[in-house]
Amino acid sequence: MSDASKWLHDKGLIQDDELLVGYEIYVGQLSTGPSDDPAIHTTFLLAKTSGMDPFSKIVKGGGNIDLRKVTEELSPKEFFSLFKRFSVTLSSGGLLEGREYNYTESDA
């Protein structure tokens, strides 16, 4: 997440004692078709912590996780420039979210 952290820092959106720990991403329905340039509503989840190890201990401890949210509207180009790689899995009604599953590759 270093590219996104740098982007947040350059824009003055993250404090020195905060760590980017996650994202919430929302892309609405395109109103006029595939030629639209959709805005990607991106919420950056920031934790006040000295590093990932202390934050991981808080999460694993099962207590409350206090985060600050910073929401920005990004173009697809801006959004994808924040990642070295990006992978998403979508399922109807979120049925597969958080679940392990097996699948067979298809030779289509």
Tab-separated table of C-alpha atoms in Angstrom, residues 6-96:
chain	number	residue	atom	x	y	z
A	6	LYS	CA	2.458	8.243	-0.542
A	7	TRP	CA	-0.512	9.605	-2.536
A	8	LEU	CA	-2.406	10.291	0.706
A	9	HIS	CA	0.666	11.934	2.241
A	10	ASP	CA	1.287	14.107	-0.839
A	11	LYS	CA	-2.328	15.326	-0.659
A	12	GLY	CA	-2.126	15.963	3.107
A	13	LEU	CA	-4.807	13.336	3.813
A	14	ILE	CA	-2.831	11.058	6.148
A	15	GLN	CA	-1.089	12.019	9.389
A	16	ASP	CA	2.455	10.973	10.288
A	17	ASP	CA	1.216	8.653	13.061
A	18	GLU	CA	-1.338	6.882	10.807
A	19	LEU	CA	-1.070	3.746	8.697
A	20	LEU	CA	-3.212	2.844	5.687
A	21	VAL	CA	-4.737	-0.520	6.614
A	22	GLY	CA	-7.538	-0.967	4.094
A	23	TYR	CA	-9.920	0.349	1.476
A	24	GLU	CA	-13.626	0.462	0.821
A	25	ILE	CA	-14.408	0.868	-2.876
A	26	TYR	CA	-17.717	1.811	-4.471
A	27	VAL	CA	-18.405	2.058	-8.193
A	28	GLY	CA	-21.972	2.920	-9.142
A	29	GLN	CA	-23.888	1.814	-12.199
A	30	LEU	CA	-22.837	3.516	-15.433
A	31	SER	CA	-25.785	5.640	-16.526
A	32	THR	CA	-25.154	5.980	-20.252
A	33	GLY	CA	-23.179	2.869	-21.090
A	34	PRO	CA	-19.620	1.634	-21.321
A	35	SER	CA	-18.254	4.907	-22.702
A	36	ASP	CA	-18.766	6.587	-19.309
A	37	ASP	CA	-15.668	7.352	-17.283
A	38	PRO	CA	-16.857	6.129	-13.897
A	39	ALA	CA	-15.777	7.692	-10.652
A	40	ILE	CA	-14.437	5.243	-8.116
A	41	HIS	CA	-15.472	6.316	-4.631
A	42	THR	CA	-12.554	5.189	-2.514
A	43	THR	CA	-12.516	5.228	1.251
A	44	PHE	CA	-9.063	4.846	2.732
A	45	LEU	CA	-9.082	3.238	6.195
A	46	LEU	CA	-6.407	4.692	8.442
A	47	ALA	CA	-5.237	3.465	11.846
A	48	LYS	CA	-3.376	5.552	14.411
A	49	THR	CA	-0.478	3.163	15.097
A	50	SER	CA	3.294	2.921	15.022
A	51	GLY	CA	3.312	0.122	12.431
A	52	MET	CA	1.653	-2.949	10.955
A	53	ASP	CA	2.840	-5.309	13.714
A	54	PRO	CA	1.206	-3.349	16.560
A	55	PHE	CA	-1.949	-2.948	14.451
A	56	SER	CA	-2.051	-6.709	13.724
A	57	LYS	CA	-1.884	-7.423	17.471
A	58	ILE	CA	-4.903	-5.166	18.049
A	59	VAL	CA	-6.869	-6.918	15.293
A	60	LYS	CA	-5.926	-10.416	16.496
A	61	GLY	CA	-6.786	-9.409	20.070
A	62	GLY	CA	-10.433	-9.131	19.075
A	63	GLY	CA	-11.048	-5.707	20.549
A	64	ASN	CA	-12.485	-2.643	18.880
A	65	ILE	CA	-10.581	-1.378	15.877
A	66	ASP	CA	-10.638	2.420	15.713
A	67	LEU	CA	-10.090	3.768	12.207
A	68	ARG	CA	-10.349	7.087	10.466
A	69	LYS	CA	-11.956	7.164	7.025
A	70	VAL	CA	-10.874	9.457	4.202
A	71	THR	CA	-13.120	9.303	1.132
A	72	GLU	CA	-12.029	10.536	-2.276
A	73	GLU	CA	-13.559	10.249	-5.758
A	74	LEU	CA	-10.919	8.919	-8.160
A	75	SER	CA	-10.850	8.288	-11.895
A	76	PRO	CA	-10.058	4.693	-12.927
A	77	LYS	CA	-6.576	5.821	-13.979
A	78	GLU	CA	-5.948	7.495	-10.596
A	79	PHE	CA	-7.349	4.527	-8.677
A	80	PHE	CA	-5.390	1.780	-10.449
A	81	SER	CA	-2.170	3.821	-10.304
A	82	LEU	CA	-2.203	3.298	-6.521
A	83	PHE	CA	-1.639	-0.478	-6.853
A	84	LYS	CA	1.102	-2.703	-8.196
A	85	ARG	CA	-1.477	-5.489	-8.607
A	86	PHE	CA	-5.215	-5.573	-8.098
A	87	SER	CA	-7.539	-8.575	-7.821
A	88	VAL	CA	-11.255	-8.642	-7.027
A	89	THR	CA	-13.698	-11.503	-6.577
A	90	LEU	CA	-17.405	-10.711	-6.841
A	91	SER	CA	-20.335	-12.999	-6.021
A	92	SER	CA	-24.098	-12.631	-6.087
A	93	GLY	CA	-25.286	-11.140	-2.819
A	94	GLY	CA	-21.778	-11.593	-1.374
A	95	LEU	CA	-22.428	-15.332	-0.933
A	96	LEU	CA	-18.748	-16.229	-1.373
